[in-house]
PDB file of C-alpha atoms in Angstrom:
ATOM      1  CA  UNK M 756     116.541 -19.760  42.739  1.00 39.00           C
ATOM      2  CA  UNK M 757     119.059 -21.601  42.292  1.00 56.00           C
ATOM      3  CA  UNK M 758     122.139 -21.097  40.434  1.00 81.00           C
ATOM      4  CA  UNK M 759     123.201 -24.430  39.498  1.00 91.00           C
ATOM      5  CA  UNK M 760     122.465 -25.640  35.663  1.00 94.00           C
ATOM      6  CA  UNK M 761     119.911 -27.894  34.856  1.00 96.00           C
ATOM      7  CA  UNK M 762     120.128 -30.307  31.900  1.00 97.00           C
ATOM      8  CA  UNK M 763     116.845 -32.262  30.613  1.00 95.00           C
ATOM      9  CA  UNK M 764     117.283 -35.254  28.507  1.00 95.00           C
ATOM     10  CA  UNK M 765     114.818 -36.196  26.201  1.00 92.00           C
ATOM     11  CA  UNK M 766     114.186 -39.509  23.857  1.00 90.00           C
ATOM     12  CA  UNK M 767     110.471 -41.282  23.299  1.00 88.00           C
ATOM     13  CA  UNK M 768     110.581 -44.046  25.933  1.00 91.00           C
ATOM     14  CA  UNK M 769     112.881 -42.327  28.943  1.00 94.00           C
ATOM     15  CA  UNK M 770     114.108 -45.700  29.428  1.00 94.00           C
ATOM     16  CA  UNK M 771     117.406 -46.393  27.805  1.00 95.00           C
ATOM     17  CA  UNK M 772     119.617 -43.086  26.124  1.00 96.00           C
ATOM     18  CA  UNK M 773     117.874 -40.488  28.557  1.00 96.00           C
ATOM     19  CA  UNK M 774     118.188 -42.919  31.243  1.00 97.00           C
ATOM     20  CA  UNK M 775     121.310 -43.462  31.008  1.00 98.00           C
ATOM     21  CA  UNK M 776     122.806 -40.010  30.018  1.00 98.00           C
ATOM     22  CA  UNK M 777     121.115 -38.714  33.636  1.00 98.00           C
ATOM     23  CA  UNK M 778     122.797 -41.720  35.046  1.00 98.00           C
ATOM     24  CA  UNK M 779     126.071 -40.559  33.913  1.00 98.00           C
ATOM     25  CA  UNK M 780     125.485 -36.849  34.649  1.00 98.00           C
ATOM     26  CA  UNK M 781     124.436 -37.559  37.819  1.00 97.00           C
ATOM     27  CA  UNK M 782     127.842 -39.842  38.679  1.00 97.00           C
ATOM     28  CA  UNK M 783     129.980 -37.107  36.951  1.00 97.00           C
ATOM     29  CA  UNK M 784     128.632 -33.850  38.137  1.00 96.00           C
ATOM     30  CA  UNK M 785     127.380 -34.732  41.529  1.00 93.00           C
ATOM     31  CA  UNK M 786     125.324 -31.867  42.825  1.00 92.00           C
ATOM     32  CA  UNK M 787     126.709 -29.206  40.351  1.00 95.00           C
ATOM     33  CA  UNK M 788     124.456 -29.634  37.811  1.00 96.00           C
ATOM     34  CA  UNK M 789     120.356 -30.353  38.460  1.00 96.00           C
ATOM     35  CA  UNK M 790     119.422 -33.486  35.702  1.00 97.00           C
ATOM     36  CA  UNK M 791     116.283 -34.432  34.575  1.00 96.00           C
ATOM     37  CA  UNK M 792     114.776 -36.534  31.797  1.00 96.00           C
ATOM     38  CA  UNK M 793     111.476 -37.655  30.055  1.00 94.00           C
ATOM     39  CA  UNK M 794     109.956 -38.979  27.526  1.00 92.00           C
ATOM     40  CA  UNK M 795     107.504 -38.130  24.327  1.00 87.00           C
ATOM     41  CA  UNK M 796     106.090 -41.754  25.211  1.00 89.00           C
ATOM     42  CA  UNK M 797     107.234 -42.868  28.270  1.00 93.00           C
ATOM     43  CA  UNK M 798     107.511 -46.890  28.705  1.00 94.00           C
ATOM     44  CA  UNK M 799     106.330 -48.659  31.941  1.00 95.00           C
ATOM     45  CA  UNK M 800     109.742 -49.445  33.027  1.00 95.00           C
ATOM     46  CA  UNK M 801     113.940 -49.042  32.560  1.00 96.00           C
ATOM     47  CA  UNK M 802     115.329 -50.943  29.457  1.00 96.00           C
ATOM     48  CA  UNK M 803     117.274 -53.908  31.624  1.00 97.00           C
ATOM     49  CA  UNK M 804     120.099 -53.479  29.368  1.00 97.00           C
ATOM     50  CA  UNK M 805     120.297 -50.244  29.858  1.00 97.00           C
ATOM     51  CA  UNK M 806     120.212 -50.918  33.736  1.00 97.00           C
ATOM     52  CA  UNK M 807     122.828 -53.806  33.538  1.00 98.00           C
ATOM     53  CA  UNK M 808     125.182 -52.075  31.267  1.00 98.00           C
ATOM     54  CA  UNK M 809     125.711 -48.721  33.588  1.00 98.00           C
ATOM     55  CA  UNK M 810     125.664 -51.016  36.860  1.00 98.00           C
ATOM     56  CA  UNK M 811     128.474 -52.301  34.754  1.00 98.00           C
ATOM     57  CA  UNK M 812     130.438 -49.038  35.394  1.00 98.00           C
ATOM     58  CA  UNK M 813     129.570 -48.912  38.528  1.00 98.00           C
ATOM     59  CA  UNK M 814     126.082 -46.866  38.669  1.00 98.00           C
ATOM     60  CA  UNK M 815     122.542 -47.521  39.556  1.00 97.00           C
ATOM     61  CA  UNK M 816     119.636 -46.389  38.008  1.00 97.00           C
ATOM     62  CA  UNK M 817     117.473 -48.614  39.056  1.00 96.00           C
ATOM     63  CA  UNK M 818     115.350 -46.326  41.333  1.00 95.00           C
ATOM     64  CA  UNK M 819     114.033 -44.178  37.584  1.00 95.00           C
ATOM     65  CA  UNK M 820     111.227 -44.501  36.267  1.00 95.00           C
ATOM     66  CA  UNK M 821     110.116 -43.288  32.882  1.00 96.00           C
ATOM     67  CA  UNK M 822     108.498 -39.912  32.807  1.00 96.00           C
ATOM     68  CA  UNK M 823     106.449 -37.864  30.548  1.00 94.00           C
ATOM     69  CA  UNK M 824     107.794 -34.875  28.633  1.00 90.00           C
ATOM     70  CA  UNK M 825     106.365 -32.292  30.707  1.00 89.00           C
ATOM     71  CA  UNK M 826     106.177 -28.477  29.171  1.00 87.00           C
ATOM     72  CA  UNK M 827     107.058 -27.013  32.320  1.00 89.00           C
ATOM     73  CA  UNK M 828     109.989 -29.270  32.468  1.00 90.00           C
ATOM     74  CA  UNK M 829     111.308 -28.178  29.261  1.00 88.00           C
ATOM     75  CA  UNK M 830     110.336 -24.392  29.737  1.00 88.00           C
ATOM     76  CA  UNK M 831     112.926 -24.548  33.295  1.00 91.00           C
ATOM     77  CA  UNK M 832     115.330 -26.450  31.876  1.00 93.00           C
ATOM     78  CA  UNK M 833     118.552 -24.666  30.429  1.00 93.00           C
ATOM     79  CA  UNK M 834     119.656 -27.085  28.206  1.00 95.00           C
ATOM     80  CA  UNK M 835     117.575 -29.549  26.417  1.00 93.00           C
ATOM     81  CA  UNK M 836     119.279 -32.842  24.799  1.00 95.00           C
ATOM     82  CA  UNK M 837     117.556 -34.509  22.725  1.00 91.00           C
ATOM     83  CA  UNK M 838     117.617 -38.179  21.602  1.00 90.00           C
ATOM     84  CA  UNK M 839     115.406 -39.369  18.722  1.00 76.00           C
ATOM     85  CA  UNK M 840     112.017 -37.616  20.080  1.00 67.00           C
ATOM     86  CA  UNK M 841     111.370 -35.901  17.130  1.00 64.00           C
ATOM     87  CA  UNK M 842     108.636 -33.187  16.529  1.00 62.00           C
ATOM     88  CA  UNK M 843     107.446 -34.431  20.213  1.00 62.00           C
ATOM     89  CA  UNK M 844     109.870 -32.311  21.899  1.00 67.00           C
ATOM     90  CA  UNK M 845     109.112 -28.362  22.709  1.00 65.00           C
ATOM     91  CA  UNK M 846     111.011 -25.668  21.222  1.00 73.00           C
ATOM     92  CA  UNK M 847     111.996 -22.542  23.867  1.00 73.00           C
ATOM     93  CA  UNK M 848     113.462 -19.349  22.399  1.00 74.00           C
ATOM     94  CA  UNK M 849     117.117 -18.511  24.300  1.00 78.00           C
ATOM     95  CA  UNK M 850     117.393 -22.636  25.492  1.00 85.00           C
ATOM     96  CA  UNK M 851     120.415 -24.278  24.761  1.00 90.00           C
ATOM     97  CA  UNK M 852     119.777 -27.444  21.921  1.00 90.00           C
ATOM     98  CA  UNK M 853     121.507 -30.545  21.415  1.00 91.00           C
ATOM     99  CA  UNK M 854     120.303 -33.739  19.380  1.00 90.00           C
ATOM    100  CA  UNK M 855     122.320 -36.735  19.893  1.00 94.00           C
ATOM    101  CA  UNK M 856     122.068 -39.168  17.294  1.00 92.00           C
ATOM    102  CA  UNK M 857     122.661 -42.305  19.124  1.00 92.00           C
ATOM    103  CA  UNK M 858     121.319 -45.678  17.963  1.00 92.00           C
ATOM    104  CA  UNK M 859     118.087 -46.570  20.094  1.00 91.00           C
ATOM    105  CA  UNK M 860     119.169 -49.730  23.060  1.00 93.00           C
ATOM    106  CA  UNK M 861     115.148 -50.798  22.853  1.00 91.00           C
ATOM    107  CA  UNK M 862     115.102 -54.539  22.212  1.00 93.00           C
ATOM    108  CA  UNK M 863     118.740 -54.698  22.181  1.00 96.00           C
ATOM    109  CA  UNK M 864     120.626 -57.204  24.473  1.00 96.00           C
ATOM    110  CA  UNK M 865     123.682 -55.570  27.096  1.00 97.00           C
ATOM    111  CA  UNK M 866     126.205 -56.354  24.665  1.00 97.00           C
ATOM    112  CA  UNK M 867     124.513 -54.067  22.342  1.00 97.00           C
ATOM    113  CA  UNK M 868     123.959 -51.085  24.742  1.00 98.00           C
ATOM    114  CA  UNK M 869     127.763 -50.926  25.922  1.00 98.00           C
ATOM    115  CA  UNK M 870     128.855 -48.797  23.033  1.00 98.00           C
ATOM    116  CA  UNK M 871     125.721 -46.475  23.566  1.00 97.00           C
ATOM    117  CA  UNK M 872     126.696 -46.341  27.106  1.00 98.00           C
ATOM    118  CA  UNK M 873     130.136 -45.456  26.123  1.00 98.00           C
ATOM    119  CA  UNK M 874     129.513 -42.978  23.992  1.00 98.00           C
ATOM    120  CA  UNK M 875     127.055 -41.101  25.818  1.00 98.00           C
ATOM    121  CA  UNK M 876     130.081 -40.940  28.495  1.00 98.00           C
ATOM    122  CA  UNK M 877     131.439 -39.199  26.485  1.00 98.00           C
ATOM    123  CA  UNK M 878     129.162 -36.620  25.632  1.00 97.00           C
ATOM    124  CA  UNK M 879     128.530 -36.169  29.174  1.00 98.00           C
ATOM    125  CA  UNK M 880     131.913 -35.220  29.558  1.00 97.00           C
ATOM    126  CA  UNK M 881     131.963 -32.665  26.720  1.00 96.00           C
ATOM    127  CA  UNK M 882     128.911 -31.356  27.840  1.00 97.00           C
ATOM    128  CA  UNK M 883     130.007 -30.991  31.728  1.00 95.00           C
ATOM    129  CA  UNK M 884     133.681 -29.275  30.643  1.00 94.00           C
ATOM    130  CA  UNK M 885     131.340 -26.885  29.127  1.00 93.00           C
ATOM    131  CA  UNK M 886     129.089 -26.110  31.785  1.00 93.00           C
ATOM    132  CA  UNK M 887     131.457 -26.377  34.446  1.00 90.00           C
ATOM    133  CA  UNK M 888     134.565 -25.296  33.566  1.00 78.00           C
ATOM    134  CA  UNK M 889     137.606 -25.899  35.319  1.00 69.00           C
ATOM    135  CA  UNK M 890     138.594 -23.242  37.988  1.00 49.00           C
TER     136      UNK M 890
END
C-alpha cells in the first residue's frame, strides 16, 4: 500500500487534455504523486499536437498510448479529473472531483494546443500545491 496520491485524468479520446495533464504531472511531481489517465473512447494514437506542443516544454509523451476508462482504475484512484467525458465517467462516493473545462486540441494544429497546454500547467500546479504541500 502505498502512501503516495494517485490522480486519474479522464477526457473521451486519452489523447490530447489527459495526455497532456499526466505529462505535466509526471514532470512536476516526479515520483510523489502516482498518475494515470484514460479515456471514455480511447483513440488509436496521441494527438501530434498534443505531442509537439509539450516536447515544446521540454517533455515527452510519446511512449502513451490511449487507454480505456477502466472501473477499477477509477474505484483506486483518489482524485478523478475530468475533461469533457461526460456521463461516461464513474462516480465513487468519498473521491475527490474535478472537471476542467478546457477546449478539446482534437483536429487542432500546435499553435492551437499551446494555450491548452499552458493552462493545464497551471492547473497542475494548483492541484500539486494541494496535494503536496510545502514542508
Amino acid at each position: 500500500m502505498s502512501d503516495k496520491p494517485s490522480v486519474l485524468f479522464v477526457c473521451v479520446h486519452n489523447a490530447g487534455r489527459s495526455q497532456m495533464a499526466a505529462g505535466w504531472l509526471r514532470h512536476l511531481a516526479g515520483d510523489a504523486v502516482e498518475v494515470r489517465s484514460a479515456g471514455s473512447a480511447p483513440a488509436e494514437t496521441i494527438n501530434p499536437a498534443a505531442v509537439e506542443a509539450m516536447r515544446e516544454v521540454g517533455i515527452d509523451i510519446t511512449d502513451q498510448t490511449p487507454r480505456k476508462l477502466e472501473w477499477e482504475t477509477a474505484e483506486s484512484s483518489d482524485v478523478i479529473i475530468t475533461m469533457g467525458c461526460g456521463d461516461a465517467c464513474p462516480i465513487f462516493p468519498g473521491k475527490r472531483y474535478e472537471d476542467w473545462k478546457l477546449e478539446d486540441p482534437a483536429g487542432k494544429g500546435v499553435d492551437a494546443v499551446r494555450p491548452i497546454r499552458d493552462e493545464i500547467k497551471t492547473r497542475i500546479e494548483v492541484l500539486l500545491a494541494d496535494l503536496i504541500p510545502a514542508a
